[in-house]
mmCIF file of C-alpha atoms in Angstrom:
data_model
loop_
_atom_site.group_PDB
_atom_site.id
_atom_site.type_symbol
_atom_site.label_atom_id
_atom_site.label_comp_id
_atom_site.label_asym_id
_atom_site.label_seq_id
_atom_site.Cartn_x
_atom_site.Cartn_y
_atom_site.Cartn_z
ATOM 1 C CA MET Y 1 -5.370 41.192 12.710
ATOM 2 C CA VAL Y 2 -1.822 40.039 13.443
ATOM 3 C CA TRP Y 3 -2.886 36.395 13.357
ATOM 4 C CA SER Y 4 -4.608 36.907 9.997
ATOM 5 C CA ILE Y 5 -1.431 38.430 8.528
ATOM 6 C CA LEU Y 6 0.730 35.630 9.914
ATOM 7 C CA ARG Y 7 -1.674 33.030 8.530
ATOM 8 C CA ARG Y 8 -1.575 34.521 5.016
ATOM 9 C CA TRP Y 9 2.232 34.752 5.213
ATOM 10 C CA ARG Y 10 2.429 31.096 6.266
ATOM 11 C CA GLN Y 11 0.133 30.067 3.441
ATOM 12 C CA ARG Y 12 2.235 31.894 0.852
ATOM 13 C CA ARG Y 13 5.403 30.148 2.017
ATOM 14 C CA ILE Y 14 4.166 26.537 1.943
ATOM 15 C CA THR Y 15 4.525 24.901 -1.444
ATOM 16 C CA VAL Y 16 2.804 21.697 -2.488
ATOM 17 C CA LYS Y 17 6.167 19.940 -2.284
ATOM 18 C CA ALA Y 18 6.757 21.172 1.263
ATOM 19 C CA PHE Y 19 3.317 20.148 2.439
ATOM 20 C CA SER Y 20 3.660 16.736 0.764
ATOM 21 C CA ALA Y 21 6.129 15.864 3.545
ATOM 22 C CA VAL Y 22 3.345 16.439 6.083
ATOM 23 C CA HIS Y 23 0.982 14.262 4.065
ATOM 24 C CA ARG Y 24 3.612 11.542 3.668
ATOM 25 C CA GLU Y 25 4.073 11.489 7.436
ATOM 26 C CA TYR Y 26 0.321 11.109 7.783
ATOM 27 C CA LEU Y 27 0.364 8.125 5.369
ATOM 28 C CA HIS Y 28 2.982 6.443 7.536
ATOM 29 C CA SER Y 29 0.724 6.860 10.580
ATOM 30 C CA LEU Y 30 -2.106 4.902 8.951
ATOM 31 C CA ALA Y 31 -2.665 1.224 9.675
ATOM 32 C CA ILE Y 32 -2.412 0.191 6.021
ATOM 33 C CA LYS Y 33 -0.353 -2.469 4.295
ATOM 34 C CA ALA Y 34 3.132 -1.573 3.085
ATOM 35 C CA LYS Y 35 2.129 -2.141 -0.549
ATOM 36 C CA THR Y 36 -0.851 0.196 -0.226
ATOM 37 C CA ARG Y 37 1.348 2.867 1.344
ATOM 38 C CA GLN Y 38 3.903 2.438 -1.422
ATOM 39 C CA ASN Y 39 1.211 2.870 -4.093
ATOM 40 C CA ARG Y 40 -0.159 5.995 -2.434
ATOM 41 C CA GLU Y 41 3.306 7.515 -2.115
ATOM 42 C CA GLN Y 42 3.856 6.899 -5.824
ATOM 43 C CA CYS Y 43 0.664 8.836 -6.566
ATOM 44 C CA LEU Y 44 1.847 11.587 -4.241
ATOM 45 C CA ARG Y 45 5.072 11.810 -6.250
ATOM 46 C CA TYR Y 46 3.005 12.466 -9.388
ATOM 47 C CA VAL Y 47 1.313 15.394 -7.624
ATOM 48 C CA VAL Y 48 4.662 16.825 -6.512
ATOM 49 C CA GLU Y 49 6.122 16.359 -9.984
ATOM 50 C CA HIS Y 50 3.330 18.397 -11.565
ATOM 51 C CA LEU Y 51 2.484 20.939 -8.842
ATOM 52 C CA GLY Y 52 5.314 20.804 -6.317
ATOM 53 C CA ALA Y 53 6.779 24.265 -6.969
ATOM 54 C CA MET Y 54 3.442 26.060 -6.564
ATOM 55 C CA PRO Y 55 2.359 27.599 -3.267
ATOM 56 C CA ALA Y 56 -0.455 25.354 -2.070
ATOM 57 C CA VAL Y 57 -2.764 28.352 -1.731
ATOM 58 C CA ASP Y 58 -2.395 29.135 -5.459
ATOM 59 C CA VAL Y 59 -3.488 25.705 -6.695
ATOM 60 C CA ARG Y 60 -6.802 25.821 -8.516
ATOM 61 C CA PRO Y 61 -9.069 23.037 -9.772
ATOM 62 C CA SER Y 62 -7.875 23.840 -13.302
ATOM 63 C CA HIS Y 63 -4.270 22.991 -12.341
ATOM 64 C CA ILE Y 64 -5.334 19.625 -10.943
ATOM 65 C CA ALA Y 65 -7.589 18.920 -13.920
ATOM 66 C CA ARG Y 66 -4.682 19.540 -16.324
ATOM 67 C CA MET Y 67 -2.404 17.280 -14.272
ATOM 68 C CA ILE Y 68 -4.970 14.451 -14.355
ATOM 69 C CA ALA Y 69 -5.574 14.981 -18.080
ATOM 70 C CA ASP Y 70 -1.828 14.758 -18.795
ATOM 71 C CA ILE Y 71 -1.546 11.463 -16.934
ATOM 72 C CA HIS Y 72 -4.718 10.097 -18.511
ATOM 73 C CA ASP Y 73 -3.694 11.092 -22.052
ATOM 74 C CA SER Y 74 -0.348 9.334 -21.621
ATOM 75 C CA GLY Y 75 -2.255 6.049 -21.428
ATOM 76 C CA ARG Y 76 -2.175 5.674 -17.629
ATOM 77 C CA ARG Y 77 -5.921 5.882 -17.145
ATOM 78 C CA VAL Y 78 -6.196 3.993 -13.878
ATOM 79 C CA THR Y 79 -3.184 5.864 -12.497
ATOM 80 C CA ALA Y 80 -4.910 9.156 -13.316
ATOM 81 C CA ARG Y 81 -7.876 8.233 -11.137
ATOM 82 C CA ARG Y 82 -5.631 7.147 -8.276
ATOM 83 C CA VAL Y 83 -3.553 10.328 -8.466
ATOM 84 C CA LEU Y 84 -6.728 12.403 -8.251
ATOM 85 C CA LEU Y 85 -7.769 10.499 -5.122
ATOM 86 C CA GLU Y 86 -4.382 11.156 -3.532
ATOM 87 C CA ALA Y 87 -4.448 14.825 -4.544
ATOM 88 C CA ASP Y 88 -7.868 15.105 -2.902
ATOM 89 C CA ALA Y 89 -6.479 13.511 0.283
ATOM 90 C CA LEU Y 90 -3.421 15.807 0.219
ATOM 91 C CA PHE Y 91 -5.383 19.044 -0.106
ATOM 92 C CA TYR Y 92 -8.019 17.884 2.366
ATOM 93 C CA ARG Y 93 -5.171 17.395 4.836
ATOM 94 C CA ALA Y 94 -3.994 20.935 4.008
ATOM 95 C CA VAL Y 95 -7.452 22.257 4.906
ATOM 96 C CA LEU Y 96 -7.328 20.423 8.229
ATOM 97 C CA GLU Y 97 -3.872 21.870 8.927
ATOM 98 C CA ASP Y 98 -5.218 25.390 8.227
ATOM 99 C CA VAL Y 99 -2.929 25.793 5.221
ATOM 100 C CA LEU Y 100 -5.901 26.104 2.853
ATOM 101 C CA SER Y 101 -9.464 27.255 3.303
ATOM 102 C CA SER Y 102 -10.844 24.905 0.623
ATOM 103 C CA ASN Y 103 -9.835 21.770 -1.257
ATOM 104 C CA PRO Y 104 -9.159 22.502 -4.969
ATOM 105 C CA ALA Y 105 -9.232 18.796 -5.873
ATOM 106 C CA ALA Y 106 -12.785 18.304 -4.611
ATOM 107 C CA ALA Y 107 -14.272 19.961 -7.705
ATOM 108 C CA VAL Y 108 -12.380 17.799 -10.215
ATOM 109 C CA LYS Y 109 -14.271 14.837 -11.640
ATOM 110 C CA PRO Y 110 -12.348 11.571 -12.071
ATOM 111 C CA PRO Y 111 -11.556 10.672 -15.690
ATOM 112 C CA HIS Y 112 -13.287 7.772 -17.347
ATOM 113 C CA ALA Y 113 -11.117 4.682 -17.037
ATOM 114 C CA PRO Y 114 -12.688 1.602 -18.648
ATOM 115 C CA PRO Y 115 -11.213 -1.725 -17.524
ATOM 116 C CA ALA Y 116 -8.035 -2.278 -19.510
ATOM 117 C CA ARG Y 117 -7.613 -6.005 -18.903
ATOM 118 C CA ALA Y 118 -9.548 -8.663 -20.802
ATOM 119 C CA ARG Y 119 -11.542 -11.266 -18.931
ATOM 120 C CA LEU Y 120 -10.531 -14.920 -19.165
ATOM 121 C CA LYS Y 121 -12.968 -17.323 -20.830
ATOM 122 C CA TRP Y 122 -13.482 -20.885 -19.640
ATOM 123 C CA GLU Y 123 -12.215 -22.198 -23.007
ATOM 124 C CA GLU Y 124 -9.048 -20.124 -22.629
ATOM 125 C CA TRP Y 125 -8.420 -21.350 -19.105
ATOM 126 C CA LEU Y 126 -8.924 -24.904 -20.347
ATOM 127 C CA ALA Y 127 -6.445 -24.392 -23.200
ATOM 128 C CA ILE Y 128 -3.804 -23.126 -20.745
ATOM 129 C CA HIS Y 129 -4.561 -26.006 -18.373
ATOM 130 C CA ASP Y 130 -4.296 -28.626 -21.151
ATOM 131 C CA TRP Y 131 -1.039 -27.095 -22.398
ATOM 132 C CA ALA Y 132 0.432 -27.465 -18.896
ATOM 133 C CA VAL Y 133 -0.820 -31.058 -18.621
ATOM 134 C CA MET Y 134 0.750 -32.027 -21.967
ATOM 135 C CA ARG Y 135 4.105 -30.647 -20.858
ATOM 136 C CA GLY Y 136 4.059 -32.402 -17.513
ATOM 137 C CA ARG Y 137 4.085 -29.185 -15.478
ATOM 138 C CA LEU Y 138 2.105 -30.739 -12.678
ATOM 139 C CA TRP Y 139 2.766 -28.006 -10.113
ATOM 140 C CA PHE Y 140 1.343 -25.422 -12.527
ATOM 141 C CA VAL Y 141 -1.662 -27.620 -13.317
ATOM 142 C CA CYS Y 142 -2.360 -27.773 -9.584
ATOM 143 C CA ALA Y 143 -1.947 -24.002 -9.283
ATOM 144 C CA LEU Y 144 -4.471 -23.391 -12.086
ATOM 145 C CA ARG Y 145 -6.978 -25.801 -10.566
ATOM 146 C CA LEU Y 146 -6.529 -24.464 -7.034
ATOM 147 C CA ALA Y 147 -6.979 -20.876 -8.250
ATOM 148 C CA LEU Y 148 -10.151 -21.783 -10.116
ATOM 149 C CA ILE Y 149 -11.827 -23.904 -7.458
ATOM 150 C CA THR Y 150 -11.086 -21.514 -4.574
ATOM 151 C CA GLY Y 151 -11.425 -18.165 -6.379
ATOM 152 C CA GLN Y 152 -8.611 -16.721 -4.244
ATOM 153 C CA ARG Y 153 -5.853 -14.226 -5.000
ATOM 154 C CA ARG Y 154 -2.318 -15.370 -5.762
ATOM 155 C CA SER Y 155 -1.053 -14.119 -2.379
ATOM 156 C CA ASP Y 156 -3.513 -16.485 -0.692
ATOM 157 C CA LEU Y 157 -2.877 -19.421 -3.030
ATOM 158 C CA VAL Y 158 0.820 -19.575 -2.162
ATOM 159 C CA ARG Y 159 0.094 -19.423 1.590
ATOM 160 C CA MET Y 160 -2.392 -22.326 1.701
ATOM 161 C CA ARG Y 161 -1.214 -25.165 3.950
ATOM 162 C CA MET Y 162 -2.489 -28.563 5.017
ATOM 163 C CA ASP Y 163 -2.751 -27.379 8.603
ATOM 164 C CA HIS Y 164 -5.267 -24.773 7.416
ATOM 165 C CA ILE Y 165 -7.758 -27.618 6.972
ATOM 166 C CA ALA Y 166 -10.059 -28.107 9.961
ATOM 167 C CA ASP Y 167 -13.545 -29.546 10.451
ATOM 168 C CA GLY Y 168 -13.846 -30.450 6.784
ATOM 169 C CA HIS Y 169 -13.010 -26.918 5.589
ATOM 170 C CA LEU Y 170 -10.032 -25.097 4.115
ATOM 171 C CA ARG Y 171 -9.617 -21.977 6.222
ATOM 172 C CA ILE Y 172 -8.269 -18.898 4.466
ATOM 173 C CA GLU Y 173 -7.328 -15.592 6.087
ATOM 174 C CA GLN Y 174 -6.950 -13.323 3.089
ATOM 175 C CA HIS Y 175 -3.618 -11.544 2.953
ATOM 176 C CA LYS Y 176 -4.991 -8.386 1.306
ATOM 177 C CA THR Y 177 -8.101 -7.746 3.403
ATOM 178 C CA GLY Y 178 -7.827 -9.988 6.446
ATOM 179 C CA ALA Y 179 -11.198 -11.565 5.601
ATOM 180 C CA ARG Y 180 -11.536 -15.046 7.097
ATOM 181 C CA ILE Y 181 -13.445 -17.642 5.089
ATOM 182 C CA ALA Y 182 -13.846 -21.405 5.377
ATOM 183 C CA LEU Y 183 -14.445 -23.359 2.171
ATOM 184 C CA PRO Y 184 -15.929 -26.858 2.552
ATOM 185 C CA LEU Y 185 -13.809 -29.623 1.042
ATOM 186 C CA ASP Y 186 -16.887 -30.933 -0.759
ATOM 187 C CA LEU Y 187 -17.316 -27.611 -2.604
ATOM 188 C CA ARG Y 188 -17.746 -28.737 -6.212
ATOM 189 C CA LEU Y 189 -17.134 -26.740 -9.367
ATOM 190 C CA ASP Y 190 -19.228 -28.414 -12.048
ATOM 191 C CA ALA Y 191 -17.196 -27.042 -14.968
ATOM 192 C CA LEU Y 192 -14.039 -28.570 -13.503
ATOM 193 C CA GLY Y 193 -15.765 -31.789 -12.512
ATOM 194 C CA ALA Y 194 -13.963 -31.831 -9.173
ATOM 195 C CA THR Y 195 -14.311 -30.824 -5.538
ATOM 196 C CA LEU Y 196 -11.954 -28.739 -3.463
ATOM 197 C CA GLY Y 197 -10.930 -31.920 -1.664
ATOM 198 C CA ASP Y 198 -10.031 -33.529 -4.990
ATOM 199 C CA VAL Y 199 -7.824 -30.594 -5.972
ATOM 200 C CA ILE Y 200 -6.105 -30.539 -2.585
ATOM 201 C CA GLN Y 201 -5.335 -34.239 -2.967
ATOM 202 C CA ASP Y 202 -3.816 -33.526 -6.394
ATOM 203 C CA CYS Y 203 -1.671 -30.835 -4.772
ATOM 204 C CA MET Y 204 -0.429 -33.352 -2.218
ATOM 205 C CA ASP Y 205 0.399 -35.925 -4.904
ATOM 206 C CA TYR Y 206 2.289 -33.860 -7.496
ATOM 207 C CA ARG Y 207 5.491 -33.700 -5.434
ATOM 208 C CA ARG Y 208 6.899 -35.090 -2.211
ATOM 209 C CA SER Y 209 4.330 -34.338 0.480
ATOM 210 C CA GLY Y 210 4.659 -31.127 2.439
ATOM 211 C CA GLN Y 211 2.572 -28.586 4.306
ATOM 212 C CA TYR Y 212 2.176 -26.054 1.470
ATOM 213 C CA LEU Y 213 -0.360 -26.980 -1.204
ATOM 214 C CA LEU Y 214 1.808 -25.256 -3.827
ATOM 215 C CA ARG Y 215 5.462 -25.743 -3.008
ATOM 216 C CA LYS Y 216 9.008 -25.860 -4.249
ATOM 217 C CA THR Y 217 11.476 -28.603 -3.404
ATOM 218 C CA GLY Y 218 12.005 -28.667 0.342
ATOM 219 C CA ASP Y 219 8.399 -27.614 1.036
ATOM 220 C CA ARG Y 220 9.147 -23.954 0.370
ATOM 221 C CA PRO Y 221 6.230 -21.724 -0.741
ATOM 222 C CA LEU Y 222 6.063 -20.329 -4.253
ATOM 223 C CA ASP Y 223 6.513 -16.621 -4.893
ATOM 224 C CA PRO Y 224 3.300 -14.861 -6.052
ATOM 225 C CA GLY Y 225 5.235 -12.975 -8.724
ATOM 226 C CA SER Y 226 6.694 -16.120 -10.222
ATOM 227 C CA LEU Y 227 3.213 -17.648 -10.331
ATOM 228 C CA SER Y 228 1.983 -14.695 -12.405
ATOM 229 C CA MET Y 229 5.032 -14.896 -14.649
ATOM 230 C CA ARG Y 230 4.481 -18.590 -15.354
ATOM 231 C CA PHE Y 231 0.825 -17.906 -16.140
ATOM 232 C CA ALA Y 232 1.760 -15.221 -18.677
ATOM 233 C CA GLU Y 233 4.229 -17.588 -20.345
ATOM 234 C CA ALA Y 234 1.673 -20.414 -20.480
ATOM 235 C CA ARG Y 235 -1.049 -18.107 -21.817
ATOM 236 C CA GLN Y 236 1.208 -16.953 -24.634
ATOM 237 C CA ALA Y 237 2.256 -20.520 -25.493
ATOM 238 C CA ALA Y 238 -1.236 -22.018 -25.303
ATOM 239 C CA LEU Y 239 -3.034 -19.135 -27.041
ATOM 240 C CA PRO Y 240 -0.470 -17.638 -29.450
ATOM 241 C CA ASP Y 241 -3.119 -16.341 -31.875
ATOM 242 C CA ALA Y 242 -5.491 -14.862 -29.302
ATOM 243 C CA ASP Y 243 -6.549 -11.282 -29.983
ATOM 244 C CA TRP Y 244 -7.182 -9.424 -26.723
ATOM 245 C CA SER Y 245 -7.468 -5.956 -28.273
ATOM 246 C CA PRO Y 246 -8.463 -3.340 -27.363
ATOM 247 C CA ARG Y 247 -7.708 -4.670 -23.870
ATOM 248 C CA THR Y 248 -4.526 -6.150 -22.443
ATOM 249 C CA PRO Y 249 -4.214 -9.945 -22.061
ATOM 250 C CA PRO Y 250 -5.783 -11.507 -18.941
ATOM 251 C CA THR Y 251 -3.480 -12.174 -16.026
ATOM 252 C CA LEU Y 252 -3.544 -14.883 -13.375
ATOM 253 C CA HIS Y 253 -5.879 -12.689 -11.312
ATOM 254 C CA GLU Y 254 -8.583 -13.090 -13.960
ATOM 255 C CA ILE Y 255 -9.061 -16.696 -12.847
ATOM 256 C CA ARG Y 256 -10.719 -15.168 -9.774
ATOM 257 C CA SER Y 257 -13.364 -13.529 -11.979
ATOM 258 C CA LEU Y 258 -13.825 -16.715 -14.018
ATOM 259 C CA SER Y 259 -14.299 -18.682 -10.805
ATOM 260 C CA GLU Y 260 -16.941 -16.222 -9.605
ATOM 261 C CA ARG Y 261 -18.865 -16.415 -12.887
ATOM 262 C CA LEU Y 262 -18.816 -20.223 -12.984
ATOM 263 C CA TYR Y 263 -19.879 -20.578 -9.351
ATOM 264 C CA ARG Y 264 -22.631 -17.962 -9.629
ATOM 265 C CA ALA Y 265 -24.126 -19.960 -12.508
ATOM 266 C CA GLN Y 266 -24.312 -22.885 -10.040
ATOM 267 C CA GLY Y 267 -26.074 -20.731 -7.435
ATOM 268 C CA ILE Y 268 -23.101 -20.592 -5.048
ATOM 269 C CA ASP Y 269 -22.739 -17.658 -2.609
ATOM 270 C CA THR Y 270 -19.839 -15.987 -4.405
ATOM 271 C CA MET Y 271 -19.670 -12.947 -2.107
ATOM 272 C CA THR Y 272 -18.595 -15.243 0.722
ATOM 273 C CA LEU Y 273 -16.375 -17.259 -1.618
ATOM 274 C CA LEU Y 274 -14.385 -14.186 -2.652
ATOM 275 C CA GLY Y 275 -14.334 -12.728 0.854
ATOM 276 C CA HIS Y 276 -16.123 -9.509 -0.033
ATOM 277 C CA LYS Y 277 -18.057 -7.361 2.426
ATOM 278 C CA ARG Y 278 -20.439 -5.911 -0.145
ATOM 279 C CA GLN Y 279 -22.266 -7.450 -3.095
ATOM 280 C CA HIS Y 280 -21.290 -4.668 -5.496
ATOM 281 C CA MET Y 281 -17.637 -5.684 -5.105
ATOM 282 C CA THR Y 282 -18.510 -9.236 -6.148
ATOM 283 C CA ASP Y 283 -20.617 -7.943 -9.031
ATOM 284 C CA GLN Y 284 -17.528 -6.269 -10.486
ATOM 285 C CA TYR Y 285 -15.955 -9.708 -10.819
ATOM 286 C CA ASN Y 286 -19.148 -11.047 -12.378
ATOM 287 C CA ASP Y 287 -18.957 -8.426 -15.159
ATOM 288 C CA ASP Y 288 -17.461 -10.330 -18.090
ATOM 289 C CA ARG Y 289 -16.512 -7.072 -19.892
ATOM 290 C CA GLY Y 290 -18.295 -7.862 -23.117
ATOM 291 C CA LEU Y 291 -17.588 -11.600 -23.440
ATOM 292 C CA SER Y 292 -21.304 -12.446 -23.524
ATOM 293 C CA ALA Y 293 -22.413 -9.379 -25.495
ATOM 294 C CA GLY Y 294 -23.666 -11.476 -28.421
ATOM 295 C CA ASP Y 295 -25.320 -14.213 -26.362
ATOM 296 C CA TRP Y 296 -29.045 -14.734 -25.979
ATOM 297 C CA ARG Y 297 -30.332 -14.474 -22.422
ATOM 298 C CA GLN Y 298 -32.861 -17.251 -22.094
ATOM 299 C CA LEU Y 299 -35.841 -16.828 -19.805
ATOM 300 C CA ARG Y 300 -36.322 -19.994 -17.749
ATOM 301 C CA LEU Y 301 -39.789 -20.926 -16.490
#
C-alpha cells in the first residue's frame, strides 16, 4: 500500500522534461556515432519543447499526435517521423524505469512523408560533368566520376587513398556503417565508358601525386561538406532552368542512387556495391521516384 502511494507520488512529480535527462544519459551510453546521437538529441529537444512541462504520466497519445502533426504541417515531414521515433524511445524508457505503466507514443502512427528530394538523371549528371570539364575544374570532374563509379557516400569518397588498393581491389570501410567492401579495379560502368582503375588513374593525374584520391594542395583530404557545396553550385550553373518541383533539387548523395540504377541495369550486384545488409535498403536507391513513370517497360525474350 505504502509502495503504491509512493509510486503514484513519484509519477506525478516527474515531468517529461525531467525524464528527458534520464533518456539523454541513456543515449550517451549507446555505441552510436556522434552525428547519430546529435540527431537524436535534436529530436528529443522537439519533444521537450512541446510536452516538457507535462507530468509524464499525463501524456496521452492525442498529445503526441498533435505534436507530430504540428511538426509535419510546418513542412518538416521527415523530422516529424524521426521525432515520433524518439518520443517512442523516450516513453518506452519511462516504462522500463517504472515511471509509466504504458507507452503513449506506441499508438501513434507515423505521418506520411514522401521523399522530398528529386532523383538525379544520367543526362543531368552528364551536364554537370561537362560543365566542370569545360571550366577546367579537374578535381571536381574526378570527384563526380569517382562518386558515380563507386556508388559511395561523400564521407567515404574523401577518405579513399592509394594504400587502400590491394590485390587488384579498392578496399572501402564505410564511415557510416562500418561495412567493408572491396571493389575490383576492372569494375566497368558502361554508361561512363570507364573502369574503376581508369578513374583512379585520372585522380592520380589531376594534381601532384598523393595518397588521397581526392585531395587539396599538400595531399590534404577534401571536406565532405565542401564537396556537397561545390556540387550544388555546379548543378545550379549547369542546369539553371531545371524544374525539380514538387521536390527539392538533387544533392551530391543522389549520385549514389544513379550509380545503383546504372549498375543494376548491367546486372551488377548493387547490394554489395553499396554496402547494404538487406536488399530492401538497396531497392530504395533503385526507386527513381517517378523519373521513369512515362516509360514503356519492354518484355525481353
